[in-house]
Amino acid sequence: MSPHTPSAFLPVHRRRPAPDYGASPHIVIAGGGVAGLTAALALDAAGFERVTVVETAPAIRPVGAGLNLMPNAVRELDALGLLDALEAGALRTRELRYYHRSGGLISREPRGLGAGYLWPQLSVHRGHLQQVLAGAVRARLGPAALVTGVRVSGVEPTPDGRPRLRLEHRAGAVHGRASLEPDVLVGADGIRSTVRAALHPGEGGPPWNGMLVWRGVSRMPARAVGSFMLIAGDDRQKAVVYPMGRPTGPDREVLVNWALARPAERTCGAGTAAGEVERFLGDWNRPVPVETFLPYYEGWEFDGVSVPDVLRAADSAYEYPMVDREPLDRWTHGRTTLIGDAAHAMYPIGSNGASQSIVDARALAHALARHTDPEDGLAAYERDRRPVTTALQRANRDQGPEVVIDLAHARAPHGFTDIHEVIPAEELAAIAGRYAATGAFDPATVNQGSPYDVPLPAVR
C-alpha cells in the first residue's frame, strides 16, 4: 500500500503543473457529490488551477446511508492522500457472506486485504465520505472552489465548442440567475442530471424495474451484528446488512447500514392522477415507518444477525424505487462530459456506484492532463471508462454477483444442507471472478497500481 500522508488534506504527490492550454482552463463541475468532489481533487492534483464545483444543496451535510468502497476506489482515494481521514470514520470490510433466506450459507468471501488486495475495502457512511472530500476541496482549492446553493438549470453549446451554462441561485427570498461559459463542463449531477438531459434531450426519467428499496442506519451493540457484510434472500426479496464503523461508547455500539429490496405490491400510478408515477420515481428520500416492511423480514436471522432486530433499532427509514439509466453510446459533446451517476447510474448491486464514480474522477483528470486539447482529453476519458461502466450496468441488471442467491433458491427453494451440492464451488468462484473482471477490480489488476497518476513527461 502506498505510504499515507501526515495530513489528510495534503496530496501524496507534489501538485503538478497543468498542461499547456494557454491560460489555465476554467473547469466547472456540476454536482458536489462523491463524483464531483473527487473530480475536483483529482484535477487539482493534476495541476489544474481553476476548478469550481457548483452544488444545488445549500450546504454539504453528512446525510444519507452507508456504502462500500471497493479496493480499486480506495486505491484512488489513497493516491489523493485521503485514506487516513476516510478510515478514521470507516470500517475495513473483511468478509462478505451470501445466505439463502432459509438461513443456509451460500458462500463466504474474504474482502480487501484478506483477499490479496494491497488496499482495503471500506464500509463507510456516505456523509462521512462526502465531508472528507468537501473538507479536502476547501483546504486544497480554497473555499471559493465549492459553491453551494447554485444549480445548473441549462446547458447550450457555443460555436467554439465550449458550454454556456444557465445558473440559478436561491438564498431565502433572494433568487438570482446568471450565465457562465467555462472551458470544460463536467456533469456530476446525479441520476437526474441536468447536464445529461441537455446532451440527450427527450431521454426522459430513469426507468423503474418494479422493485422498492428501503434503507436506513441503526446503532446496535457490536456483538449483535458481527464483523461481516451479509447479503441474504431469495429470487424475490433481499437484505443487505453490515457494520460501518468501530465500536464506541461503554456499550460498544456500532453504526449498521441496511438496505432491503422487494417488488412493489402496488402499481404506482394505477388509478392516480397523471404524473404521480414520475413524482414517485423522483423521490429518493421518502420516509416510511419501519412497520411498513418489517413483516416481510420476520424470522430472517443469519449466524446470529437478526434482520428484524436491526430494523427495529433504526431511527428512520426511507423508501425509493430501484432505478438505473440506460447505457449511453456517448458521454462527451465538445467540451462537456459526464461522470458518476450522471453517466452510468446502475442498480445498487456489487458495491459499484460510488466506487466507479471515484475511478471516473481520477481517469478524467489523468486524460485531461495528458492532452493539450480538452476535447481530445475528454474523448480519451470516455474511451477508457464508458465500456467498463456499460458492462457493469448490464451485469447489475442481471443481479451481478448476487445471482448466487437466485441460483440457490431456484435449485433448492426450501433450503439446503451443503451448498456445494446445489452450486459447485467452481461455479461460485467463477461468478465472483467474472464480475470482478468485468469492472477491472480483480486483485491482479488493482494491485498493479493506479493507471491514473500523471507522469511528469505528460505535462508542460
CSV table of C-alpha atoms in Angstrom, one decimal:
chain,number,residue,atom,x,y,z
A,1,MET,CA,0.0,0.0,0.0
A,2,SER,CA,1.3,3.4,-0.8
A,3,PRO,CA,2.5,5.5,2.2
A,4,HIS,CA,0.0,7.7,4.0
A,5,THR,CA,0.5,11.4,4.4
A,6,PRO,CA,0.8,13.1,7.8
A,7,SER,CA,-2.1,15.4,7.0
A,8,ALA,CA,-5.3,14.1,5.5
A,9,PHE,CA,-5.7,17.2,3.3
A,10,LEU,CA,-2.2,17.2,1.7
A,11,PRO,CA,-1.8,15.4,-1.6
A,12,VAL,CA,0.6,12.4,-1.6
A,13,HIS,CA,2.4,13.8,-4.7
A,14,ARG,CA,3.5,17.3,-5.2
A,15,ARG,CA,0.9,19.3,-7.2
A,16,ARG,CA,1.9,19.1,-10.9
A,17,PRO,CA,1.9,22.0,-13.4
A,18,ALA,CA,-1.1,22.0,-15.7
A,19,PRO,CA,-0.8,21.0,-19.3
A,20,ASP,CA,-0.3,24.0,-21.7
A,21,TYR,CA,-3.8,25.1,-22.7
A,22,GLY,CA,-2.5,28.7,-22.9
A,23,ALA,CA,-4.3,30.4,-20.0
A,24,SER,CA,-5.3,27.9,-17.2
A,25,PRO,CA,-8.7,26.5,-18.3
A,26,HIS,CA,-11.7,27.0,-16.1
A,27,ILE,CA,-13.3,23.7,-15.4
A,28,VAL,CA,-16.8,23.7,-13.8
A,29,ILE,CA,-18.2,20.6,-12.2
A,30,ALA,CA,-21.9,20.5,-11.8
A,31,GLY,CA,-22.6,18.5,-8.6
A,32,GLY,CA,-21.0,18.3,-5.2
A,33,GLY,CA,-21.5,14.6,-4.5
A,34,VAL,CA,-18.9,11.9,-4.4
A,35,ALA,CA,-18.1,12.1,-8.1
A,36,GLY,CA,-17.9,15.8,-8.3
A,37,LEU,CA,-15.8,16.4,-5.2
A,38,THR,CA,-13.4,13.6,-6.1
A,39,ALA,CA,-13.0,15.1,-9.6
A,40,ALA,CA,-12.1,18.5,-8.2
A,41,LEU,CA,-9.4,16.9,-6.0
A,42,ALA,CA,-8.1,14.8,-8.9
A,43,LEU,CA,-7.9,17.8,-11.2
A,44,ASP,CA,-6.2,19.9,-8.6
A,45,ALA,CA,-3.6,17.2,-8.0
A,46,ALA,CA,-3.0,17.0,-11.8
A,47,GLY,CA,-2.2,20.7,-11.9
A,48,PHE,CA,-5.4,22.4,-12.9
A,49,GLU,CA,-5.7,25.7,-11.0
A,50,ARG,CA,-9.2,26.9,-11.9
A,51,VAL,CA,-11.8,24.3,-10.8
A,52,THR,CA,-15.2,25.2,-9.5
A,53,VAL,CA,-17.8,22.9,-8.1
A,54,VAL,CA,-21.4,24.1,-8.0
A,55,GLU,CA,-23.9,22.2,-5.8
A,56,THR,CA,-27.6,22.7,-5.6
A,57,ALA,CA,-27.9,21.9,-1.9
A,58,PRO,CA,-27.4,25.0,0.4
A,59,ALA,CA,-24.7,23.1,2.3
A,60,ILE,CA,-22.7,19.9,2.2
A,61,ARG,CA,-24.2,18.0,5.1
A,62,PRO,CA,-23.4,14.4,6.4
A,63,VAL,CA,-26.7,12.8,5.2
A,64,GLY,CA,-27.5,9.5,3.6
A,65,ALA,CA,-26.8,5.9,4.5
A,66,GLY,CA,-23.9,3.6,4.1
A,67,LEU,CA,-21.9,2.4,1.1
A,68,ASN,CA,-19.0,0.1,0.4
A,69,LEU,CA,-15.8,1.3,-1.4
A,70,MET,CA,-14.1,-1.4,-3.4
A,71,PRO,CA,-10.2,-1.6,-3.3
A,72,ASN,CA,-9.9,0.0,-6.8
A,73,ALA,CA,-11.7,3.1,-5.5
A,74,VAL,CA,-9.8,3.1,-2.2
A,75,ARG,CA,-6.5,3.0,-4.2
A,76,GLU,CA,-7.5,6.2,-6.0
A,77,LEU,CA,-8.5,8.0,-2.8
A,78,ASP,CA,-5.2,6.8,-1.2
A,79,ALA,CA,-3.4,8.4,-4.2
A,80,LEU,CA,-5.1,11.7,-3.3
A,81,GLY,CA,-4.0,11.5,0.3
A,82,LEU,CA,-7.4,10.8,1.8
A,83,LEU,CA,-7.2,7.3,3.2
A,84,ASP,CA,-6.2,8.2,6.8
A,85,ALA,CA,-9.1,10.7,7.1
A,86,LEU,CA,-11.5,8.3,5.5
A,87,GLU,CA,-10.5,5.3,7.6
A,88,ALA,CA,-11.0,7.4,10.8
A,89,GLY,CA,-14.8,7.0,10.3
A,90,ALA,CA,-15.0,3.8,8.3
A,91,LEU,CA,-14.5,0.0,8.8
A,92,ARG,CA,-12.4,-2.3,6.8
A,93,THR,CA,-14.7,-4.9,5.3
A,94,ARG,CA,-13.0,-8.3,5.8
A,95,GLU,CA,-15.7,-10.8,4.8
A,96,LEU,CA,-18.8,-10.9,2.6
A,97,ARG,CA,-21.3,-13.7,3.2
A,98,TYR,CA,-24.2,-14.7,1.0
A,99,TYR,CA,-27.2,-16.5,2.5
A,100,HIS,CA,-30.4,-18.1,1.3
A,101,ARG,CA,-33.4,-16.8,3.2
A,102,SER,CA,-33.8,-20.2,4.9
A,103,GLY,CA,-30.5,-19.4,6.8
A,104,GLY,CA,-28.2,-21.6,4.7
A,105,LEU,CA,-24.8,-20.1,3.9
A,106,ILE,CA,-24.1,-19.9,0.2
A,107,SER,CA,-20.6,-18.5,0.3
A,108,ARG,CA,-18.2,-16.5,2.3
A,109,GLU,CA,-15.5,-14.5,0.6
A,110,PRO,CA,-12.6,-12.6,2.1
A,111,ARG,CA,-12.5,-9.0,1.1
A,112,GLY,CA,-9.9,-6.3,0.8
A,113,LEU,CA,-6.6,-7.1,2.3
A,114,GLY,CA,-7.8,-10.6,3.2
A,115,ALA,CA,-8.5,-11.3,-0.5
A,116,GLY,CA,-5.0,-10.3,-1.5
A,117,TYR,CA,-5.5,-6.7,-2.4
A,118,LEU,CA,-3.0,-4.0,-1.4
A,119,TRP,CA,-5.8,-1.7,-0.4
A,120,PRO,CA,-8.8,-2.4,1.9
A,121,GLN,CA,-12.4,-2.5,1.1
A,122,LEU,CA,-14.2,0.1,3.3
A,123,SER,CA,-17.7,0.2,4.7
A,124,VAL,CA,-18.5,3.9,5.4
A,125,HIS,CA,-21.4,6.3,5.9
A,126,ARG,CA,-21.8,8.4,2.8
A,127,GLY,CA,-22.0,11.5,4.9
A,128,HIS,CA,-18.5,10.9,6.3
A,129,LEU,CA,-17.1,10.3,2.8
A,130,GLN,CA,-18.6,13.4,1.5
A,131,GLN,CA,-17.4,15.5,4.4
A,132,VAL,CA,-13.9,14.2,4.0
A,133,LEU,CA,-14.0,15.1,0.3
A,134,ALA,CA,-15.6,18.5,0.8
A,135,GLY,CA,-13.0,19.4,3.5
A,136,ALA,CA,-10.2,18.5,1.3
A,137,VAL,CA,-11.6,20.5,-1.6
A,138,ARG,CA,-11.9,23.6,0.6
A,139,ALA,CA,-8.4,23.1,2.1
A,140,ARG,CA,-6.6,22.5,-1.2
A,141,LEU,CA,-8.5,24.5,-3.8
A,142,GLY,CA,-9.8,27.2,-1.4
A,143,PRO,CA,-13.2,27.9,0.0
A,144,ALA,CA,-14.4,29.6,-3.3
A,145,ALA,CA,-13.9,26.4,-5.2
A,146,LEU,CA,-17.0,24.8,-3.7
A,147,VAL,CA,-20.2,26.9,-4.3
A,148,THR,CA,-23.4,25.7,-2.7
A,149,GLY,CA,-26.9,26.8,-3.3
A,150,VAL,CA,-26.3,27.1,-7.1
A,151,ARG,CA,-28.0,24.9,-9.6
A,152,VAL,CA,-27.1,24.4,-13.3
A,153,SER,CA,-30.5,24.8,-14.9
A,154,GLY,CA,-29.5,24.5,-18.5
A,155,VAL,CA,-26.6,23.9,-20.9
A,156,GLU,CA,-26.1,25.1,-24.5
A,157,PRO,CA,-23.1,24.7,-26.8
A,158,THR,CA,-21.3,27.8,-28.2
A,159,PRO,CA,-19.8,28.0,-31.7
A,160,ASP,CA,-16.3,27.2,-30.3
A,161,GLY,CA,-17.5,24.1,-28.6
A,162,ARG,CA,-17.5,25.5,-25.1
A,163,PRO,CA,-20.6,25.1,-23.0
A,164,ARG,CA,-22.8,28.0,-21.9
A,165,LEU,CA,-24.4,27.4,-18.5
A,166,ARG,CA,-27.5,28.8,-17.1
A,167,LEU,CA,-27.2,29.0,-13.3
A,168,GLU,CA,-29.8,29.6,-10.6
A,169,HIS,CA,-29.1,30.8,-7.1
A,170,ARG,CA,-31.6,30.9,-4.2
A,171,ALA,CA,-30.9,32.1,-0.7
A,172,GLY,CA,-34.1,32.6,1.2
A,173,ALA,CA,-36.2,35.1,-0.6
A,174,VAL,CA,-33.3,36.1,-2.9
A,175,HIS,CA,-33.4,34.3,-6.3
A,176,GLY,CA,-30.8,35.1,-8.9
A,177,ARG,CA,-29.9,33.9,-12.4
A,178,ALA,CA,-26.6,34.1,-14.3
A,179,SER,CA,-24.8,32.5,-17.2
A,180,LEU,CA,-21.2,31.2,-17.5
A,181,GLU,CA,-19.0,29.9,-20.3
A,182,PRO,CA,-16.3,27.7,-18.8
A,183,ASP,CA,-13.6,25.9,-20.9
A,184,VAL,CA,-14.8,22.5,-19.7
A,185,LEU,CA,-18.1,21.3,-18.1
A,186,VAL,CA,-18.2,18.1,-16.1
A,187,GLY,CA,-21.8,16.8,-15.4
A,188,ALA,CA,-21.6,15.1,-12.0
A,189,ASP,CA,-25.2,16.0,-11.1
A,190,GLY,CA,-26.6,12.5,-10.5
A,191,ILE,CA,-29.2,10.2,-11.9
A,192,ARG,CA,-31.5,13.2,-12.8
A,193,SER,CA,-28.6,15.2,-14.3
A,194,THR,CA,-29.5,18.5,-16.0
A,195,VAL,CA,-26.3,18.2,-18.0
A,196,ARG,CA,-27.2,14.8,-19.3
A,197,ALA,CA,-30.7,16.0,-20.2
A,198,ALA,CA,-29.1,18.8,-22.2
A,199,LEU,CA,-26.8,16.4,-24.1
A,200,HIS,CA,-29.6,13.8,-24.6
A,201,PRO,CA,-32.9,15.7,-24.8
A,202,GLY,CA,-36.0,13.6,-24.8
A,203,GLU,CA,-34.5,10.7,-22.8
A,204,GLY,CA,-37.0,11.1,-20.0
A,205,GLY,CA,-36.7,9.9,-16.4
A,206,PRO,CA,-34.8,6.8,-15.2
A,207,PRO,CA,-36.6,3.5,-15.8
A,208,TRP,CA,-38.0,1.6,-12.8
A,209,ASN,CA,-37.7,-2.2,-12.6
A,210,GLY,CA,-40.7,-2.5,-10.2
A,211,MET,CA,-38.6,-3.1,-7.1
A,212,LEU,CA,-38.8,-1.0,-4.0
A,213,VAL,CA,-35.7,-0.3,-1.8
A,214,TRP,CA,-35.9,0.5,1.9
A,215,ARG,CA,-32.7,1.8,3.6
A,216,GLY,CA,-31.6,3.2,6.9
A,217,VAL,CA,-28.9,3.2,9.6
A,218,SER,CA,-29.2,1.6,13.0
A,219,ARG,CA,-27.0,1.8,16.1
A,220,MET,CA,-26.5,-1.5,17.8
A,221,PRO,CA,-24.2,-3.4,20.1
A,222,ALA,CA,-21.3,-4.8,18.0
A,223,ARG,CA,-22.0,-8.3,19.3
A,224,ALA,CA,-25.4,-8.2,17.6
A,225,VAL,CA,-24.2,-7.5,14.1
A,226,GLY,CA,-21.0,-9.5,13.7
A,227,SER,CA,-18.0,-8.3,11.8
A,228,PHE,CA,-19.0,-9.3,8.3
A,229,MET,CA,-21.2,-7.9,5.5
A,230,LEU,CA,-24.2,-10.1,4.7
A,231,ILE,CA,-26.5,-10.3,1.6
A,232,ALA,CA,-29.4,-12.7,2.0
A,233,GLY,CA,-32.7,-13.5,0.3
A,234,ASP,CA,-34.3,-15.5,-2.5
A,235,ASP,CA,-35.4,-14.7,-6.0
A,236,ARG,CA,-37.9,-12.2,-4.8
A,237,GLN,CA,-36.5,-10.1,-1.9
A,238,LYS,CA,-33.1,-9.5,-0.4
A,239,ALA,CA,-31.5,-7.8,2.6
A,240,VAL,CA,-28.0,-6.3,3.0
A,241,VAL,CA,-26.6,-5.6,6.4
A,242,TYR,CA,-23.2,-4.5,7.5
A,243,PRO,CA,-21.4,-2.5,10.2
A,244,MET,CA,-19.6,0.6,9.1
A,245,GLY,CA,-17.6,1.8,12.0
A,246,ARG,CA,-15.6,0.7,15.0
A,247,PRO,CA,-17.5,0.1,18.3
A,248,THR,CA,-17.8,3.2,20.5
A,249,GLY,CA,-19.0,4.1,24.0
A,250,PRO,CA,-19.4,1.9,27.0
A,251,ASP,CA,-21.9,-0.3,25.2
A,252,ARG,CA,-19.5,-0.8,22.3
A,253,GLU,CA,-22.1,0.2,19.7
A,254,VAL,CA,-21.6,0.4,16.0
A,255,LEU,CA,-23.4,2.1,13.1
A,256,VAL,CA,-25.1,-0.5,10.9
A,257,ASN,CA,-26.1,0.1,7.4
A,258,TRP,CA,-29.1,-1.9,5.9
A,259,ALA,CA,-30.9,-2.0,2.6
A,260,LEU,CA,-33.8,-4.1,1.6
A,261,ALA,CA,-35.3,-4.8,-1.8
A,262,ARG,CA,-38.7,-6.4,-2.8
A,263,PRO,CA,-41.2,-6.0,-5.6
A,264,ALA,CA,-43.7,-3.3,-5.1
A,265,GLU,CA,-47.2,-4.6,-4.2
A,266,ARG,CA,-48.9,-1.6,-5.7
A,267,THR,CA,-48.7,-0.2,-9.2
A,268,CYS,CA,-47.6,3.4,-8.8
A,269,GLY,CA,-50.0,5.5,-10.9
A,270,ALA,CA,-52.8,2.9,-11.2
A,271,GLY,CA,-55.9,4.9,-10.6
A,272,THR,CA,-53.9,8.0,-9.8
A,273,ALA,CA,-53.5,11.4,-11.4
A,274,ALA,CA,-51.2,11.7,-14.4
A,275,GLY,CA,-47.7,12.5,-13.3
A,276,GLU,CA,-47.8,10.6,-10.0
A,277,VAL,CA,-45.5,7.9,-11.3
A,278,GLU,CA,-43.0,10.5,-12.2
A,279,ARG,CA,-43.2,12.1,-8.8
A,280,PHE,CA,-42.7,8.7,-7.1
A,281,LEU,CA,-39.7,7.9,-9.2
A,282,GLY,CA,-38.2,11.3,-8.4
A,283,ASP,CA,-38.5,10.9,-4.6
A,284,TRP,CA,-35.3,9.2,-3.3
A,285,ASN,CA,-35.9,10.0,0.4
A,286,ARG,CA,-39.5,9.2,1.1
A,287,PRO,CA,-39.7,8.5,4.9
A,288,VAL,CA,-41.8,5.4,5.8
A,289,PRO,CA,-42.4,3.6,9.1
A,290,VAL,CA,-40.3,0.5,9.6
A,291,GLU,CA,-43.5,-1.3,10.3
A,292,THR,CA,-44.4,-0.9,6.6
A,293,PHE,CA,-41.9,-3.6,5.5
A,294,LEU,CA,-40.8,-5.3,8.7
A,295,PRO,CA,-43.3,-8.2,8.4
A,296,TYR,CA,-41.6,-9.3,5.1
A,297,TYR,CA,-38.4,-9.9,7.1
A,298,GLU,CA,-39.6,-11.5,10.3
A,299,GLY,CA,-37.5,-14.6,11.1
A,300,TRP,CA,-34.6,-13.6,8.9
A,301,GLU,CA,-31.5,-14.4,11.1
A,302,PHE,CA,-28.1,-15.3,9.8
A,303,ASP,CA,-25.3,-16.5,12.0
A,304,GLY,CA,-26.6,-14.5,14.9
A,305,VAL,CA,-27.5,-11.4,13.0
A,306,SER,CA,-31.3,-10.7,13.2
A,307,VAL,CA,-32.5,-8.5,10.4
A,308,PRO,CA,-35.7,-7.6,12.3
A,309,ASP,CA,-33.7,-6.5,15.3
A,310,VAL,CA,-31.5,-4.3,13.1
A,311,LEU,CA,-34.6,-2.7,11.5
A,312,ARG,CA,-36.3,-2.1,14.9
A,313,ALA,CA,-33.2,-0.2,16.0
A,314,ALA,CA,-33.4,2.3,13.2
A,315,ASP,CA,-34.2,5.9,13.9
A,316,SER,CA,-35.8,6.3,10.5
A,317,ALA,CA,-36.3,4.5,7.2
A,318,TYR,CA,-36.6,5.6,3.6
A,319,GLU,CA,-38.2,4.1,0.6
A,320,TYR,CA,-37.3,4.6,-3.0
A,321,PRO,CA,-37.7,2.9,-6.4
A,322,MET,CA,-34.9,0.8,-7.8
A,323,VAL,CA,-33.9,2.6,-10.9
A,324,ASP,CA,-30.9,3.0,-13.2
A,325,ARG,CA,-30.2,4.6,-16.5
A,326,GLU,CA,-29.9,3.1,-20.0
A,327,PRO,CA,-26.3,2.9,-21.1
A,328,LEU,CA,-25.4,5.8,-23.4
A,329,ASP,CA,-23.4,5.5,-26.6
A,330,ARG,CA,-21.9,8.9,-26.0
A,331,TRP,CA,-21.0,10.8,-22.8
A,332,THR,CA,-18.9,13.7,-24.4
A,333,HIS,CA,-20.1,16.5,-26.6
A,334,GLY,CA,-17.4,19.0,-27.4
A,335,ARG,CA,-16.0,20.3,-24.0
A,336,THR,CA,-18.8,18.8,-21.9
A,337,THR,CA,-18.8,15.3,-20.4
A,338,LEU,CA,-20.5,13.2,-17.7
A,339,ILE,CA,-19.2,11.2,-14.7
A,340,GLY,CA,-20.7,9.1,-12.0
A,341,ASP,CA,-24.4,8.5,-11.9
A,342,ALA,CA,-25.0,11.2,-14.5
A,343,ALA,CA,-23.1,9.0,-16.9
A,344,HIS,CA,-23.9,5.4,-15.8
A,345,ALA,CA,-26.3,5.1,-12.9
A,346,MET,CA,-26.7,1.4,-12.0
A,347,TYR,CA,-28.7,-0.7,-9.7
A,348,PRO,CA,-27.2,-0.9,-6.1
A,349,ILE,CA,-25.6,-4.2,-6.6
A,350,GLY,CA,-21.9,-5.2,-6.2
A,351,SER,CA,-20.8,-2.0,-4.4
A,352,ASN,CA,-20.0,-0.2,-7.6
A,353,GLY,CA,-21.9,3.0,-7.7
A,354,ALA,CA,-19.7,5.3,-5.6
A,355,SER,CA,-16.6,3.2,-6.4
A,356,GLN,CA,-16.9,3.7,-10.2
A,357,SER,CA,-17.6,7.4,-9.7
A,358,ILE,CA,-14.3,7.7,-7.9
A,359,VAL,CA,-12.4,5.9,-10.6
A,360,ASP,CA,-14.2,8.1,-13.2
A,361,ALA,CA,-12.9,11.2,-11.4
A,362,ARG,CA,-9.3,10.1,-11.5
A,363,ALA,CA,-9.5,8.9,-15.1
A,364,LEU,CA,-10.9,12.3,-16.1
A,365,ALA,CA,-8.1,14.3,-14.6
A,366,HIS,CA,-5.5,11.9,-16.0
A,367,ALA,CA,-6.9,12.2,-19.5
A,368,LEU,CA,-7.2,16.0,-19.4
A,369,ALA,CA,-3.6,16.3,-18.1
A,370,ARG,CA,-2.3,14.1,-21.0
A,371,HIS,CA,-3.8,16.1,-23.8
A,372,THR,CA,-3.3,19.8,-24.6
A,373,ASP,CA,-6.7,19.9,-26.4
A,374,PRO,CA,-9.5,19.5,-23.8
A,375,GLU,CA,-11.8,17.8,-26.4
A,376,ASP,CA,-9.1,15.2,-27.0
A,377,GLY,CA,-8.7,14.7,-23.3
A,378,LEU,CA,-12.5,14.2,-22.7
A,379,ALA,CA,-12.7,11.8,-25.6
A,380,ALA,CA,-9.8,9.7,-24.2
A,381,TYR,CA,-11.5,9.7,-20.8
A,382,GLU,CA,-14.7,8.3,-22.4
A,383,ARG,CA,-12.9,5.7,-24.4
A,384,ASP,CA,-11.3,4.4,-21.2
A,385,ARG,CA,-14.3,4.5,-18.9
A,386,ARG,CA,-17.6,4.0,-20.9
A,387,PRO,CA,-17.0,0.4,-21.9
A,388,VAL,CA,-16.3,-0.7,-18.3
A,389,THR,CA,-19.2,1.0,-16.7
A,390,THR,CA,-21.6,0.0,-19.5
A,391,ALA,CA,-20.7,-3.6,-18.9
A,392,LEU,CA,-21.3,-3.2,-15.1
A,393,GLN,CA,-24.7,-1.5,-15.7
A,394,ARG,CA,-25.7,-4.6,-17.8
A,395,ALA,CA,-24.2,-7.0,-15.3
A,396,ASN,CA,-26.1,-5.4,-12.4
A,397,ARG,CA,-29.4,-5.8,-14.3
A,398,ASP,CA,-28.6,-9.5,-14.3
A,399,GLN,CA,-28.1,-9.4,-10.5
A,400,GLY,CA,-24.2,-9.2,-10.7
A,401,PRO,CA,-22.6,-11.4,-8.0
A,402,GLU,CA,-25.9,-11.6,-6.1
A,403,VAL,CA,-27.1,-14.0,-8.8
A,404,VAL,CA,-25.8,-16.8,-6.5
A,405,ILE,CA,-28.8,-16.2,-4.2
A,406,ASP,CA,-31.2,-16.6,-7.1
A,407,LEU,CA,-29.4,-19.8,-8.3
A,408,ALA,CA,-29.5,-21.3,-4.8
A,409,HIS,CA,-33.3,-20.5,-4.5
A,410,ALA,CA,-34.0,-21.9,-7.9
A,411,ARG,CA,-32.2,-25.1,-7.2
A,412,ALA,CA,-33.1,-25.6,-3.6
A,413,PRO,CA,-36.1,-23.3,-2.7
A,414,HIS,CA,-36.6,-24.9,0.7
A,415,GLY,CA,-33.0,-24.6,1.8
A,416,PHE,CA,-30.0,-27.0,1.8
A,417,THR,CA,-27.5,-28.7,4.0
A,418,ASP,CA,-24.4,-28.4,1.7
A,419,ILE,CA,-24.4,-25.6,-0.8
A,420,HIS,CA,-21.8,-27.4,-2.9
A,421,GLU,CA,-24.5,-30.0,-3.7
A,422,VAL,CA,-26.5,-27.1,-5.1
A,423,ILE,CA,-23.9,-24.9,-6.6
A,424,PRO,CA,-20.4,-26.4,-7.1
A,425,ALA,CA,-17.6,-24.4,-5.6
A,426,GLU,CA,-16.1,-23.8,-9.1
A,427,GLU,CA,-19.3,-22.2,-10.2
A,428,LEU,CA,-19.5,-19.9,-7.2
A,429,ALA,CA,-15.8,-18.8,-7.8
A,430,ALA,CA,-16.4,-18.3,-11.5
A,431,ILE,CA,-19.4,-16.0,-10.8
A,432,ALA,CA,-17.4,-13.8,-8.4
A,433,GLY,CA,-14.4,-13.7,-10.6
A,434,ARG,CA,-16.3,-12.9,-13.7
A,435,TYR,CA,-18.0,-9.9,-12.1
A,436,ALA,CA,-14.6,-8.6,-10.7
A,437,ALA,CA,-13.0,-8.9,-14.1
A,438,THR,CA,-16.0,-7.0,-15.7
A,439,GLY,CA,-15.3,-4.0,-13.5
A,440,ALA,CA,-11.5,-4.3,-13.6
A,441,PHE,CA,-11.3,-4.7,-9.8
A,442,ASP,CA,-9.9,-8.1,-9.5
A,443,PRO,CA,-6.8,-8.3,-7.3
A,444,ALA,CA,-4.2,-8.7,-10.1
A,445,THR,CA,-5.5,-5.6,-11.9
A,446,VAL,CA,-5.9,-3.4,-8.8
A,447,ASN,CA,-2.5,-4.3,-7.4
A,448,GLN,CA,-0.7,-3.1,-10.5
A,449,GLY,CA,-1.3,0.4,-9.0
A,450,SER,CA,-3.3,3.3,-10.3
A,451,PRO,CA,-3.2,3.8,-14.1
A,452,TYR,CA,-4.2,7.4,-13.4
A,453,ASP,CA,-1.2,9.0,-11.9
A,454,VAL,CA,0.0,11.9,-14.1
A,455,PRO,CA,3.6,11.2,-15.3
A,456,LEU,CA,5.9,14.1,-15.4
A,457,PRO,CA,6.7,13.9,-19.2
A,458,ALA,CA,2.9,14.3,-19.9
A,459,VAL,CA,2.7,17.8,-18.5
A,460,ARG,CA,4.2,21.0,-19.9
